[in-house]
Amino acid sequence: MRAVLDYCTGGIQRAVPAGTLVLHEGSKTGHLFVLLEGRLEVIKGDSVVAVLSEPGAMLGEMSVLLDQPHTATVRAAADSVVYEFDDAAAFLRDQPAMALLIARLLAQRLNVANTYLADLMHQYAGQGNHLSMVGELLQSMINLPPSQVSPGSDRQSDPRI
């Protein structure tokens, strides 16, 4: 994750006091954040699902890449410092190496999730309870149609508009 910090020179360093919300689940900001120091909690609903403390940890990348609202709330668990990129999409276009790092991170997360689900499927296959549905879940994940993506330059009009 520290390799990400090499690409953050264009970001604005922002101090985030403990207890401050950095991202709100359901909002859409277009911002990308990279943790420089401190500790952040990722909250889904009412549950803390992750604690980020490694410099270079990213926040908001899925929202930016999918052009969707943020899927979790992020709160500073301790005084922290982040790099903030207001126009993350433009930043990623200008820094393809950073986009590749994010793609690798997301592929790694997907690999871990798929491995875990495959293990569950193997453990509970043929049991006839709700856990045996893991195979169906895996199949539906694998066969998800891609969202409409229109890679092109900023000068090209978007055919969806």
PDB file of C-alpha atoms in Angstrom:
ATOM      1  CA  MET A   1       0.000   0.000   0.000  1.00  0.00           C
ATOM      2  CA  ARG A   2       2.902   2.342   0.619  1.00  0.00           C
ATOM      3  CA  ALA A   3       3.555   2.422  -3.147  1.00  0.00           C
ATOM      4  CA  VAL A   4       0.324   4.421  -3.462  1.00  0.00           C
ATOM      5  CA  LEU A   5       1.918   7.290  -1.538  1.00  0.00           C
ATOM      6  CA  ASP A   6       4.353   7.890  -4.409  1.00  0.00           C
ATOM      7  CA  TYR A   7       1.426   9.073  -6.553  1.00  0.00           C
ATOM      8  CA  CYS A   8      -0.222  11.373  -3.998  1.00  0.00           C
ATOM      9  CA  THR A   9       1.778  14.518  -4.689  1.00  0.00           C
ATOM     10  CA  GLY A  10      -1.250  16.152  -6.343  1.00  0.00           C
ATOM     11  CA  GLY A  11      -3.513  15.516  -3.376  1.00  0.00           C
ATOM     12  CA  ILE A  12      -4.407  17.957  -0.644  1.00  0.00           C
ATOM     13  CA  GLN A  13      -3.167  16.920   2.789  1.00  0.00           C
ATOM     14  CA  ARG A  14      -6.046  17.129   5.238  1.00  0.00           C
ATOM     15  CA  ALA A  15      -5.983  16.666   9.024  1.00  0.00           C
ATOM     16  CA  VAL A  16      -8.937  14.591  10.244  1.00  0.00           C
ATOM     17  CA  PRO A  17      -9.579  14.807  14.007  1.00  0.00           C
ATOM     18  CA  ALA A  18     -10.758  11.671  15.829  1.00  0.00           C
ATOM     19  CA  GLY A  19     -14.513  11.178  15.452  1.00  0.00           C
ATOM     20  CA  THR A  20     -14.748  13.070  12.141  1.00  0.00           C
ATOM     21  CA  LEU A  21     -16.640  11.411   9.285  1.00  0.00           C
ATOM     22  CA  VAL A  22     -14.579  11.283   6.100  1.00  0.00           C
ATOM     23  CA  LEU A  23     -17.180   9.544   3.892  1.00  0.00           C
ATOM     24  CA  HIS A  24     -20.889   8.967   4.367  1.00  0.00           C
ATOM     25  CA  GLU A  25     -22.523   5.733   3.201  1.00  0.00           C
ATOM     26  CA  GLY A  26     -24.950   6.542   0.384  1.00  0.00           C
ATOM     27  CA  SER A  27     -23.377   9.891  -0.564  1.00  0.00           C
ATOM     28  CA  LYS A  28     -21.605  10.449  -3.853  1.00  0.00           C
ATOM     29  CA  THR A  29     -18.602  12.773  -3.709  1.00  0.00           C
ATOM     30  CA  GLY A  30     -16.245  11.788  -6.525  1.00  0.00           C
ATOM     31  CA  HIS A  31     -13.432  12.077  -3.965  1.00  0.00           C
ATOM     32  CA  LEU A  32     -10.630   9.620  -3.333  1.00  0.00           C
ATOM     33  CA  PHE A  33      -8.756   9.568  -0.035  1.00  0.00           C
ATOM     34  CA  VAL A  34      -5.420   7.991   0.836  1.00  0.00           C
ATOM     35  CA  LEU A  35      -4.441   7.488   4.461  1.00  0.00           C
ATOM     36  CA  LEU A  36      -1.116   9.067   5.354  1.00  0.00           C
ATOM     37  CA  GLU A  37      -1.215   8.478   9.108  1.00  0.00           C
ATOM     38  CA  GLY A  38      -3.718   7.627  11.814  1.00  0.00           C
ATOM     39  CA  ARG A  39      -6.532   5.106  12.081  1.00  0.00           C
ATOM     40  CA  LEU A  40      -9.862   5.049  10.234  1.00  0.00           C
ATOM     41  CA  GLU A  41     -12.933   2.850  10.775  1.00  0.00           C
ATOM     42  CA  VAL A  42     -15.018   1.589   7.874  1.00  0.00           C
ATOM     43  CA  ILE A  43     -18.637   1.310   8.995  1.00  0.00           C
ATOM     44  CA  LYS A  44     -21.374  -0.545   7.122  1.00  0.00           C
ATOM     45  CA  GLY A  45     -24.766   0.128   8.672  1.00  0.00           C
ATOM     46  CA  ASP A  46     -24.051   0.011  12.412  1.00  0.00           C
ATOM     47  CA  SER A  47     -21.031  -2.308  12.252  1.00  0.00           C
ATOM     48  CA  VAL A  48     -17.343  -1.493  12.024  1.00  0.00           C
ATOM     49  CA  VAL A  49     -16.221  -3.859   9.259  1.00  0.00           C
ATOM     50  CA  ALA A  50     -12.593  -2.759   8.956  1.00  0.00           C
ATOM     51  CA  VAL A  51      -9.989  -0.589  10.623  1.00  0.00           C
ATOM     52  CA  LEU A  52      -7.411   1.029   8.356  1.00  0.00           C
ATOM     53  CA  SER A  53      -4.072   2.105   9.772  1.00  0.00           C
ATOM     54  CA  GLU A  54      -1.567   1.321   7.026  1.00  0.00           C
ATOM     55  CA  PRO A  55      -0.279   4.373   5.160  1.00  0.00           C
ATOM     56  CA  GLY A  56      -1.494   4.192   1.566  1.00  0.00           C
ATOM     57  CA  ALA A  57      -4.878   2.651   2.390  1.00  0.00           C
ATOM     58  CA  MET A  58      -7.477   4.052  -0.005  1.00  0.00           C
ATOM     59  CA  LEU A  59     -11.041   5.196   0.575  1.00  0.00           C
ATOM     60  CA  GLY A  60     -13.710   5.965  -1.988  1.00  0.00           C
ATOM     61  CA  GLU A  61     -12.093   4.040  -4.850  1.00  0.00           C
ATOM     62  CA  MET A  62     -15.099   1.795  -5.532  1.00  0.00           C
ATOM     63  CA  SER A  63     -17.468   4.752  -5.631  1.00  0.00           C
ATOM     64  CA  VAL A  64     -15.231   6.591  -8.080  1.00  0.00           C
ATOM     65  CA  LEU A  65     -14.651   3.611 -10.371  1.00  0.00           C
ATOM     66  CA  LEU A  66     -18.298   2.525 -10.411  1.00  0.00           C
ATOM     67  CA  ASP A  67     -19.689   6.084 -10.418  1.00  0.00           C
ATOM     68  CA  GLN A  68     -21.917   4.997  -7.545  1.00  0.00           C
ATOM     69  CA  PRO A  69     -22.578   6.307  -4.022  1.00  0.00           C
ATOM     70  CA  HIS A  70     -20.154   5.316  -1.280  1.00  0.00           C
ATOM     71  CA  THR A  71     -20.885   1.843   0.099  1.00  0.00           C
ATOM     72  CA  ALA A  72     -19.725   2.595   3.651  1.00  0.00           C
ATOM     73  CA  THR A  73     -19.112   5.378   6.125  1.00  0.00           C
ATOM     74  CA  VAL A  74     -15.533   6.108   7.142  1.00  0.00           C
ATOM     75  CA  ARG A  75     -14.781   7.717  10.492  1.00  0.00           C
ATOM     76  CA  ALA A  76     -11.466   8.737  12.040  1.00  0.00           C
ATOM     77  CA  ALA A  77     -10.880   6.439  15.028  1.00  0.00           C
ATOM     78  CA  ALA A  78      -7.853   8.558  15.971  1.00  0.00           C
ATOM     79  CA  ASP A  79      -6.425  11.841  14.781  1.00  0.00           C
ATOM     80  CA  SER A  80      -5.446  11.123  11.181  1.00  0.00           C
ATOM     81  CA  VAL A  81      -4.035  12.721   8.056  1.00  0.00           C
ATOM     82  CA  VAL A  82      -5.287  11.870   4.561  1.00  0.00           C
ATOM     83  CA  TYR A  83      -4.568  12.971   1.042  1.00  0.00           C
ATOM     84  CA  GLU A  84      -7.777  14.083  -0.634  1.00  0.00           C
ATOM     85  CA  PHE A  85      -8.377  14.154  -4.390  1.00  0.00           C
ATOM     86  CA  ASP A  86     -11.497  16.190  -5.196  1.00  0.00           C
ATOM     87  CA  ASP A  87     -11.776  15.020  -8.811  1.00  0.00           C
ATOM     88  CA  ALA A  88     -10.644  11.430  -8.410  1.00  0.00           C
ATOM     89  CA  ALA A  89     -11.690  10.394 -11.912  1.00  0.00           C
ATOM     90  CA  ALA A  90      -9.450  13.049 -13.478  1.00  0.00           C
ATOM     91  CA  PHE A  91      -6.632  12.124 -11.093  1.00  0.00           C
ATOM     92  CA  LEU A  92      -6.852   8.465 -12.150  1.00  0.00           C
ATOM     93  CA  ARG A  93      -6.886   9.408 -15.845  1.00  0.00           C
ATOM     94  CA  ASP A  94      -3.746  11.478 -15.283  1.00  0.00           C
ATOM     95  CA  GLN A  95      -2.072   8.783 -13.150  1.00  0.00           C
ATOM     96  CA  PRO A  96      -2.654   5.418 -14.883  1.00  0.00           C
ATOM     97  CA  ALA A  97      -0.096   3.773 -12.575  1.00  0.00           C
ATOM     98  CA  MET A  98      -2.301   4.700  -9.613  1.00  0.00           C
ATOM     99  CA  ALA A  99      -5.343   3.285 -11.419  1.00  0.00           C
ATOM    100  CA  LEU A 100      -3.399   0.051 -11.952  1.00  0.00           C
ATOM    101  CA  LEU A 101      -2.514  -0.109  -8.240  1.00  0.00           C
ATOM    102  CA  ILE A 102      -6.202   0.274  -7.390  1.00  0.00           C
ATOM    103  CA  ALA A 103      -7.140  -2.411  -9.931  1.00  0.00           C
ATOM    104  CA  ARG A 104      -4.627  -4.788  -8.334  1.00  0.00           C
ATOM    105  CA  LEU A 105      -5.961  -4.021  -4.852  1.00  0.00           C
ATOM    106  CA  LEU A 106      -9.539  -4.659  -5.955  1.00  0.00           C
ATOM    107  CA  ALA A 107      -8.534  -7.865  -7.775  1.00  0.00           C
ATOM    108  CA  GLN A 108      -6.804  -9.029  -4.607  1.00  0.00           C
ATOM    109  CA  ARG A 109      -9.938  -8.340  -2.533  1.00  0.00           C
ATOM    110  CA  LEU A 110     -12.080 -10.185  -5.082  1.00  0.00           C
ATOM    111  CA  ASN A 111      -9.720 -13.143  -5.049  1.00  0.00           C
ATOM    112  CA  VAL A 112      -9.921 -13.380  -1.249  1.00  0.00           C
ATOM    113  CA  ALA A 113     -13.739 -13.131  -1.324  1.00  0.00           C
ATOM    114  CA  ASN A 114     -14.026 -15.748  -4.086  1.00  0.00           C
ATOM    115  CA  THR A 115     -11.651 -18.108  -2.276  1.00  0.00           C
ATOM    116  CA  TYR A 116     -13.643 -17.730   0.936  1.00  0.00           C
ATOM    117  CA  LEU A 117     -16.967 -18.297  -0.826  1.00  0.00           C
ATOM    118  CA  ALA A 118     -15.604 -21.328  -2.692  1.00  0.00           C
ATOM    119  CA  ASP A 119     -14.414 -22.786   0.620  1.00  0.00           C
ATOM    120  CA  LEU A 120     -17.880 -22.241   2.131  1.00  0.00           C
ATOM    121  CA  MET A 121     -19.476 -23.827  -0.914  1.00  0.00           C
ATOM    122  CA  HIS A 122     -17.256 -26.872  -0.539  1.00  0.00           C
ATOM    123  CA  GLN A 123     -17.932 -27.176   3.211  1.00  0.00           C
ATOM    124  CA  TYR A 124     -21.710 -26.904   2.987  1.00  0.00           C
ATOM    125  CA  ALA A 125     -22.481 -28.499  -0.381  1.00  0.00           C
ATOM    126  CA  GLY A 126     -25.385 -30.912  -0.222  1.00  0.00           C
ATOM    127  CA  GLN A 127     -26.418 -29.955   3.319  1.00  0.00           C
ATOM    128  CA  GLY A 128     -29.817 -28.693   2.204  1.00  0.00           C
ATOM    129  CA  ASN A 129     -29.753 -25.581   4.394  1.00  0.00           C
ATOM    130  CA  HIS A 130     -29.287 -21.925   3.610  1.00  0.00           C
ATOM    131  CA  LEU A 131     -25.488 -22.318   3.548  1.00  0.00           C
ATOM    132  CA  SER A 132     -25.754 -24.638   0.558  1.00  0.00           C
ATOM    133  CA  MET A 133     -26.907 -21.590  -1.438  1.00  0.00           C
ATOM    134  CA  VAL A 134     -23.316 -20.305  -1.505  1.00  0.00           C
ATOM    135  CA  GLY A 135     -22.823 -21.995  -4.886  1.00  0.00           C
ATOM    136  CA  GLU A 136     -25.742 -20.076  -6.335  1.00  0.00           C
ATOM    137  CA  LEU A 137     -24.340 -16.867  -4.917  1.00  0.00           C
ATOM    138  CA  LEU A 138     -20.951 -17.556  -6.479  1.00  0.00           C
ATOM    139  CA  GLN A 139     -22.543 -18.279  -9.861  1.00  0.00           C
ATOM    140  CA  SER A 140     -24.549 -15.057  -9.733  1.00  0.00           C
ATOM    141  CA  MET A 141     -21.395 -13.070  -8.872  1.00  0.00           C
ATOM    142  CA  ILE A 142     -19.422 -14.643 -11.695  1.00  0.00           C
ATOM    143  CA  ASN A 143     -22.178 -13.990 -14.232  1.00  0.00           C
ATOM    144  CA  LEU A 144     -22.902 -10.373 -13.334  1.00  0.00           C
ATOM    145  CA  PRO A 145     -23.132  -8.325 -16.515  1.00  0.00           C
ATOM    146  CA  PRO A 146     -20.634  -5.460 -16.626  1.00  0.00           C
ATOM    147  CA  SER A 147     -22.083  -2.010 -16.109  1.00  0.00           C
ATOM    148  CA  GLN A 148     -22.003   0.210 -19.139  1.00  0.00           C
ATOM    149  CA  VAL A 149     -18.544   1.718 -19.332  1.00  0.00           C
ATOM    150  CA  SER A 150     -17.571   4.195 -21.944  1.00  0.00           C
ATOM    151  CA  PRO A 151     -13.819   4.633 -21.873  1.00  0.00           C
ATOM    152  CA  GLY A 152     -12.864   7.523 -24.056  1.00  0.00           C
ATOM    153  CA  SER A 153     -11.388  10.918 -23.840  1.00  0.00           C
ATOM    154  CA  ASP A 154     -12.997  13.881 -22.139  1.00  0.00           C
ATOM    155  CA  ARG A 155     -13.489  15.371 -25.595  1.00  0.00           C
ATOM    156  CA  GLN A 156     -15.735  12.559 -26.785  1.00  0.00           C
ATOM    157  CA  SER A 157     -19.398  12.875 -25.956  1.00  0.00           C
ATOM    158  CA  ASP A 158     -20.831  10.134 -23.777  1.00  0.00           C
ATOM    159  CA  PRO A 159     -23.296   8.048 -25.866  1.00  0.00           C
ATOM    160  CA  ARG A 160     -25.436   7.464 -22.749  1.00  0.00           C
ATOM    161  CA  ILE A 161     -26.375  11.153 -22.510  1.00  0.00           C
TER     162      ILE A 161
END
